[in-house]
Tab-separated table of C-alpha atoms in Angstrom:
chain	number	residue	atom	x	y	z
P	1	UNK	CA	121.089	255.991	-4.221
P	2	UNK	CA	122.252	252.458	-3.253
P	3	UNK	CA	121.075	252.942	0.342
P	4	UNK	CA	117.750	254.012	-0.907
P	5	UNK	CA	117.398	250.790	-3.016
P	6	UNK	CA	118.560	248.605	-0.070
P	7	UNK	CA	116.100	250.341	2.262
P	8	UNK	CA	113.267	249.826	-0.106
P	9	UNK	CA	113.786	246.065	-0.495
P	10	UNK	CA	114.607	245.663	3.155
P	11	UNK	CA	111.228	247.117	4.138
P	12	UNK	CA	109.380	244.885	1.652
P	13	UNK	CA	111.196	241.839	2.959
P	14	UNK	CA	110.010	242.744	6.407
P	15	UNK	CA	106.542	243.266	5.132
P	16	UNK	CA	106.502	239.701	3.649
P	17	UNK	CA	107.892	238.253	6.905
P	18	UNK	CA	111.142	237.321	5.200
P	19	UNK	CA	113.248	239.325	7.565
P	20	UNK	CA	112.843	241.473	10.630
P	21	UNK	CA	113.584	245.131	9.906
P	22	UNK	CA	115.620	246.800	12.696
P	23	UNK	CA	114.681	250.192	13.990
P	24	UNK	CA	118.046	251.661	12.995
P	25	UNK	CA	117.244	251.997	9.357
P	26	UNK	CA	119.662	250.920	6.661
P	27	UNK	CA	122.700	250.953	8.843
P	28	UNK	CA	120.993	248.563	11.216
P	29	UNK	CA	119.815	246.392	8.259
P	30	UNK	CA	123.436	245.842	7.074
P	31	UNK	CA	124.761	243.874	9.977
P	32	UNK	CA	126.718	240.725	10.363
P	33	UNK	CA	125.545	237.797	12.463
P	34	UNK	CA	126.890	234.182	12.845
P	35	UNK	CA	123.291	232.804	12.403
P	36	UNK	CA	122.759	234.557	9.104
P	37	UNK	CA	121.182	232.395	6.331
P	38	UNK	CA	123.607	232.102	3.401
P	39	UNK	CA	122.239	232.557	-0.121
P	40	UNK	CA	122.716	229.328	-1.884
P	41	UNK	CA	124.622	229.177	-5.118
P	42	UNK	CA	121.662	228.100	-7.146
P	43	UNK	CA	119.861	231.269	-6.277
P	44	UNK	CA	122.814	233.410	-7.365
P	45	UNK	CA	122.920	231.444	-10.597
P	46	UNK	CA	119.258	231.990	-11.196
P	47	UNK	CA	119.525	235.673	-10.609
P	48	UNK	CA	122.618	236.066	-12.794
P	49	UNK	CA	120.760	234.313	-15.640
P	50	UNK	CA	118.211	237.109	-15.554
P	51	UNK	CA	120.626	239.936	-16.243
P	52	UNK	CA	119.462	241.759	-19.348
P	53	UNK	CA	115.922	240.481	-19.250
P	54	UNK	CA	113.449	243.253	-20.250
P	55	UNK	CA	109.932	243.203	-18.861
P	56	UNK	CA	106.934	245.268	-19.990
P	57	UNK	CA	104.592	245.874	-17.017
P	58	UNK	CA	101.026	247.112	-16.831
P	59	UNK	CA	99.412	247.906	-13.443
P	60	UNK	CA	95.742	247.676	-12.579
P	61	UNK	CA	94.953	249.739	-9.516
P	62	UNK	CA	91.230	249.635	-8.566
P	63	UNK	CA	89.528	251.966	-6.115
P	64	UNK	CA	88.496	248.943	-3.995
P	65	UNK	CA	90.559	245.780	-3.885
P	66	UNK	CA	87.738	243.684	-2.252
P	67	UNK	CA	86.338	241.313	-4.876
P	68	UNK	CA	82.739	242.250	-4.300
P	69	UNK	CA	83.384	245.967	-4.817
P	70	UNK	CA	86.065	245.722	-7.472
P	71	UNK	CA	83.699	245.359	-10.443
P	72	UNK	CA	82.167	248.802	-9.767
P	73	UNK	CA	85.383	250.506	-8.844
P	74	UNK	CA	87.134	253.333	-10.581
P	75	UNK	CA	90.431	252.035	-12.001
P	76	UNK	CA	93.879	253.356	-12.536
P	77	UNK	CA	95.515	251.530	-15.481
P	78	UNK	CA	99.233	252.315	-15.785
P	79	UNK	CA	100.700	250.991	-19.038
P	80	UNK	CA	104.027	250.877	-20.798
P	81	UNK	CA	106.403	250.512	-17.861
P	82	UNK	CA	109.504	248.846	-19.259
P	83	UNK	CA	112.283	247.599	-16.971
P	84	UNK	CA	115.444	245.722	-17.391
P	85	UNK	CA	116.852	243.344	-14.755
P	86	UNK	CA	120.469	243.898	-13.974
P	87	UNK	CA	123.197	242.646	-11.693
P	88	UNK	CA	125.165	244.971	-9.529
P	89	UNK	CA	124.934	245.984	-5.868
P	90	UNK	CA	126.178	242.488	-5.212
P	91	UNK	CA	129.364	243.452	-3.444
P	92	UNK	CA	127.469	245.422	-0.795
P	93	UNK	CA	124.649	243.041	-0.087
P	94	UNK	CA	124.397	241.674	3.446
P	95	UNK	CA	122.257	238.959	4.824
P	96	UNK	CA	119.977	239.522	7.824
P	97	UNK	CA	118.653	237.123	10.434
P	98	UNK	CA	115.474	235.405	9.525
P	99	UNK	CA	112.500	235.170	11.856
P	100	UNK	CA	112.228	231.976	13.865
P	101	UNK	CA	109.353	230.609	11.756
P	102	UNK	CA	111.592	230.490	8.679
P	103	UNK	CA	114.595	228.824	10.382
P	104	UNK	CA	114.965	225.141	10.189
P	105	UNK	CA	113.999	222.782	7.421
P	106	UNK	CA	112.695	225.466	4.950
P	107	UNK	CA	114.650	228.689	5.190
P	108	UNK	CA	114.041	231.538	2.876
P	109	UNK	CA	117.038	232.572	0.791
P	110	UNK	CA	117.444	235.980	-0.867
P	111	UNK	CA	119.778	237.410	-3.397
P	112	UNK	CA	119.647	240.900	-1.824
P	113	UNK	CA	119.013	243.971	-3.809
P	114	UNK	CA	120.147	244.031	-7.405
P	115	UNK	CA	120.130	246.844	-9.928
P	116	UNK	CA	117.131	247.618	-12.150
P	117	UNK	CA	117.030	249.993	-15.160
P	118	UNK	CA	113.787	251.825	-16.118
P	119	UNK	CA	113.764	252.138	-19.934
P	120	UNK	CA	110.276	253.825	-19.995
P	121	UNK	CA	108.001	255.187	-17.207
P	122	UNK	CA	104.419	254.056	-17.127
P	123	UNK	CA	101.555	256.248	-18.309
P	124	UNK	CA	97.842	256.519	-17.881
P	125	UNK	CA	95.069	258.527	-19.449
P	126	UNK	CA	92.887	260.973	-17.553
P	127	UNK	CA	90.826	264.035	-18.358
P	128	UNK	CA	94.144	265.893	-18.425
P	129	UNK	CA	95.400	263.684	-21.203
P	130	UNK	CA	98.297	261.250	-21.027
P	131	UNK	CA	100.072	261.338	-17.661
P	132	UNK	CA	103.447	259.864	-16.767
P	133	UNK	CA	104.056	257.946	-13.557
P	134	UNK	CA	107.715	258.175	-12.516
P	135	UNK	CA	108.865	255.230	-10.461
P	136	UNK	CA	112.367	255.937	-9.283
P	137	UNK	CA	115.221	254.109	-7.374
P	138	UNK	CA	114.241	250.845	-8.835
P	139	UNK	CA	115.813	247.572	-7.753
P	140	UNK	CA	114.895	243.899	-7.624
P	141	UNK	CA	115.731	240.671	-5.936
P	142	UNK	CA	114.859	237.013	-6.075
P	143	UNK	CA	113.688	235.032	-3.091
P	144	UNK	CA	113.172	231.253	-2.682
P	145	UNK	CA	112.036	228.856	0.039
P	146	UNK	CA	114.428	225.971	0.038
P	147	UNK	CA	112.919	222.663	-1.119
P	148	UNK	CA	110.070	224.486	-2.912
P	149	UNK	CA	109.593	224.540	-6.761
P	150	UNK	CA	108.748	228.302	-6.808
P	151	UNK	CA	110.120	231.659	-5.563
P	152	UNK	CA	109.472	235.264	-6.312
P	153	UNK	CA	110.931	238.102	-8.261
P	154	UNK	CA	110.354	241.312	-6.300
P	155	UNK	CA	110.696	244.779	-7.795
P	156	UNK	CA	110.741	247.923	-5.680
P	157	UNK	CA	110.411	251.615	-6.491
P	158	UNK	CA	109.881	255.041	-4.980
P	159	UNK	CA	106.750	256.989	-6.149
P	160	UNK	CA	107.374	260.708	-5.459
P	161	UNK	CA	103.722	261.812	-5.473
P	162	UNK	CA	100.166	260.519	-5.432
P	163	UNK	CA	98.738	259.340	-8.699
P	164	UNK	CA	95.035	259.657	-9.230
P	165	UNK	CA	92.411	258.821	-11.783
P	166	UNK	CA	88.790	259.547	-10.818
P	167	UNK	CA	88.484	257.692	-7.376
P	168	UNK	CA	91.274	255.345	-7.855
P	169	UNK	CA	94.602	256.476	-6.198
P	170	UNK	CA	98.154	255.152	-5.899
P	171	UNK	CA	99.709	256.835	-2.911
P	172	UNK	CA	103.187	258.284	-2.855
P	173	UNK	CA	105.832	256.147	-1.161
P	174	UNK	CA	107.300	252.772	-1.778
P	175	UNK	CA	105.798	250.614	-4.489
P	176	UNK	CA	106.442	246.881	-4.761
P	177	UNK	CA	105.607	244.292	-7.519
P	178	UNK	CA	105.893	240.574	-6.761
P	179	UNK	CA	105.802	237.845	-9.494
P	180	UNK	CA	105.788	234.093	-8.843
P	181	UNK	CA	108.687	232.267	-10.499
P	182	UNK	CA	109.099	228.502	-11.042
P	183	UNK	CA	111.608	225.974	-12.255
P	184	UNK	CA	110.306	224.214	-15.319
P	185	UNK	CA	110.700	220.890	-13.620
P	186	UNK	CA	109.154	222.124	-10.338
P	187	UNK	CA	106.160	223.551	-12.195
P	188	UNK	CA	105.485	220.266	-13.928
P	189	UNK	CA	105.598	218.424	-10.579
P	190	UNK	CA	103.263	221.016	-9.044
P	191	UNK	CA	100.835	220.769	-11.990
P	192	UNK	CA	100.722	216.933	-11.574
P	193	UNK	CA	99.990	217.391	-7.802
P	194	UNK	CA	97.317	220.001	-8.551
P	195	UNK	CA	95.654	217.699	-11.137
P	196	UNK	CA	95.632	214.748	-8.683
P	197	UNK	CA	94.169	217.084	-5.943
P	198	UNK	CA	91.428	218.377	-8.332
P	199	UNK	CA	90.479	214.863	-9.392
P	200	UNK	CA	90.307	213.504	-5.856
P	201	UNK	CA	88.327	216.567	-4.645
P	202	UNK	CA	85.933	216.187	-7.469
P	203	UNK	CA	85.427	212.543	-6.649
P	204	UNK	CA	84.398	213.314	-3.127
P	205	UNK	CA	82.143	216.210	-4.211
P	206	UNK	CA	80.519	213.983	-6.869
P	207	UNK	CA	79.967	211.257	-4.286
P	208	UNK	CA	78.298	213.756	-1.949
P	209	UNK	CA	75.907	214.986	-4.633
P	210	UNK	CA	75.117	211.421	-5.707
P	211	UNK	CA	74.211	210.303	-2.151
P	212	UNK	CA	72.112	213.391	-1.580
P	213	UNK	CA	70.223	212.682	-4.786
P	214	UNK	CA	69.505	209.129	-3.420
P	215	UNK	CA	68.333	210.591	-0.232
P	216	UNK	CA	65.653	212.537	-2.184
P	217	UNK	CA	64.707	209.612	-4.436
P	218	UNK	CA	64.296	206.768	-1.903
P	219	UNK	CA	61.160	206.497	0.225
P	220	UNK	CA	62.897	204.006	2.587
P	221	UNK	CA	63.694	205.884	5.869
P	222	UNK	CA	66.505	203.523	6.723
P	223	UNK	CA	68.124	203.992	3.293
P	224	UNK	CA	67.606	207.764	3.488
P	225	UNK	CA	69.719	207.691	6.686
P	226	UNK	CA	72.346	205.501	5.015
P	227	UNK	CA	72.680	207.711	2.012
P	228	UNK	CA	72.768	210.866	4.089
P	229	UNK	CA	75.530	209.412	6.291
P	230	UNK	CA	77.574	208.539	3.122
P	231	UNK	CA	76.892	212.099	1.820
P	232	UNK	CA	78.240	213.590	5.170
P	233	UNK	CA	81.278	211.299	4.967
P	234	UNK	CA	82.086	212.460	1.413
P	235	UNK	CA	81.669	216.092	2.502
P	236	UNK	CA	84.047	215.559	5.407
P	237	UNK	CA	86.618	214.062	3.072
P	238	UNK	CA	86.294	217.034	0.646
P	239	UNK	CA	86.432	219.436	3.470
P	240	UNK	CA	89.530	218.000	5.089
P	241	UNK	CA	91.513	218.137	1.899
P	242	UNK	CA	90.257	221.532	0.738
P	243	UNK	CA	93.243	223.867	0.235
P	244	UNK	CA	94.219	227.014	-1.717
P	245	UNK	CA	97.812	225.859	-1.944
P	246	UNK	CA	97.489	225.228	-5.732
P	247	UNK	CA	95.717	228.467	-6.559
P	248	UNK	CA	98.974	230.072	-7.701
P	249	UNK	CA	99.919	227.250	-9.936
P	250	UNK	CA	99.361	228.326	-13.582
P	251	UNK	CA	97.707	225.715	-15.762
P	252	UNK	CA	98.140	227.398	-19.072
P	253	UNK	CA	101.577	227.912	-20.603
P	254	UNK	CA	100.194	231.144	-22.212
P	255	UNK	CA	100.265	232.563	-18.669
P	256	UNK	CA	104.079	232.086	-18.419
P	257	UNK	CA	107.191	233.794	-19.676
P	258	UNK	CA	110.372	231.770	-20.138
P	259	UNK	CA	113.409	233.158	-18.387
P	260	UNK	CA	116.973	232.130	-18.250
P	261	UNK	CA	118.390	229.024	-16.603
P	262	UNK	CA	115.201	226.922	-16.769
P	263	UNK	CA	112.956	229.425	-14.963
P	264	UNK	CA	109.457	230.548	-15.932
P	265	UNK	CA	107.615	233.578	-14.693
P	266	UNK	CA	103.859	233.813	-13.990
P	267	UNK	CA	102.580	236.839	-15.894
P	268	UNK	CA	100.269	237.982	-13.107
P	269	UNK	CA	101.701	239.524	-10.021
P	270	UNK	CA	100.684	241.618	-7.037
P	271	UNK	CA	101.235	245.295	-6.308
P	272	UNK	CA	101.834	246.486	-2.854
P	273	UNK	CA	102.139	250.073	-1.558
P	274	UNK	CA	103.797	251.451	1.515
P	275	UNK	CA	103.037	254.958	2.874
P	276	UNK	CA	102.926	256.884	6.006
P	277	UNK	CA	99.666	258.544	7.101
P	278	UNK	CA	101.006	261.909	8.118
P	279	UNK	CA	97.620	263.239	9.250
P	280	UNK	CA	97.137	260.415	11.790
P	281	UNK	CA	100.766	260.188	12.608
P	282	UNK	CA	100.853	256.548	11.908
P	283	UNK	CA	103.949	254.506	10.874
P	284	UNK	CA	104.587	253.362	7.329
P	285	UNK	CA	102.445	250.381	6.467
P	286	UNK	CA	102.162	248.087	3.428
P	287	UNK	CA	98.940	247.024	1.723
P	288	UNK	CA	97.936	245.100	-1.393
P	289	UNK	CA	96.644	247.595	-3.852
P	290	UNK	CA	96.130	245.912	-7.170
P	291	UNK	CA	97.595	243.584	-9.789
P	292	UNK	CA	100.529	243.698	-12.223
P	293	UNK	CA	100.743	242.019	-15.670
P	294	UNK	CA	104.021	241.445	-17.352
P	295	UNK	CA	105.117	240.740	-20.994
P	296	UNK	CA	108.662	239.970	-22.084
P	297	UNK	CA	110.320	242.483	-24.450
């Protein structure tokens, strides 16, 4: 049972690029190495403070995950999954080497797999009535990039058989849910940076629009060129600073859940699935398949 749980989170960590998963399976994953990253005490404290936290999770699995097709997709809504974060598995956890891109000034730290108790399995409604989705061998862990105000809570399960509603399908295999988690102080700092970014970006966008309007209004060819050049300069400034780095920063406190030890959890997370295509003989692969929404019990 424990090896199943460790294997599940090890595979997901490899998928996220946190660790490199060896070919030897679980036994190869649990190795010692003098260059291993050490889980920092603050991360252990954060994780221990979540013991006993109960979360109610709903999953939204569309037929198509692409935004342009999602609106017309069949959907699989799985409701009423209730889990409790536990400790445990701590004595057996082992650290693994991180890929080179994560070594250096901003290494990722991980708690390793921790126990998770499922209080109620999720359900969905189909033409056959209410169906139960059994997610087994649950475990969770917390990851964090040093020096960053946010990390992730990762939950991993095994799904024994395909779950289908109309054309929406959740394939059998490993299922992962990832939720952003912030320190309260770090979130406030990121919100301030996000606000400053949005104000500056708007200033450049407004300047571009203002100069383009002047281009259309003036009949002086020289001034048309001047205003057009200013519009281009404003566009370049806006383009150079454009980023999606703040997209995951929640602006509304209603989108957050307070956790222990000064942490807050973003209610919206992502769902990933890993499966092997037996017909094509391809190896196991992970893919984003939908969203997860959490409420605290």
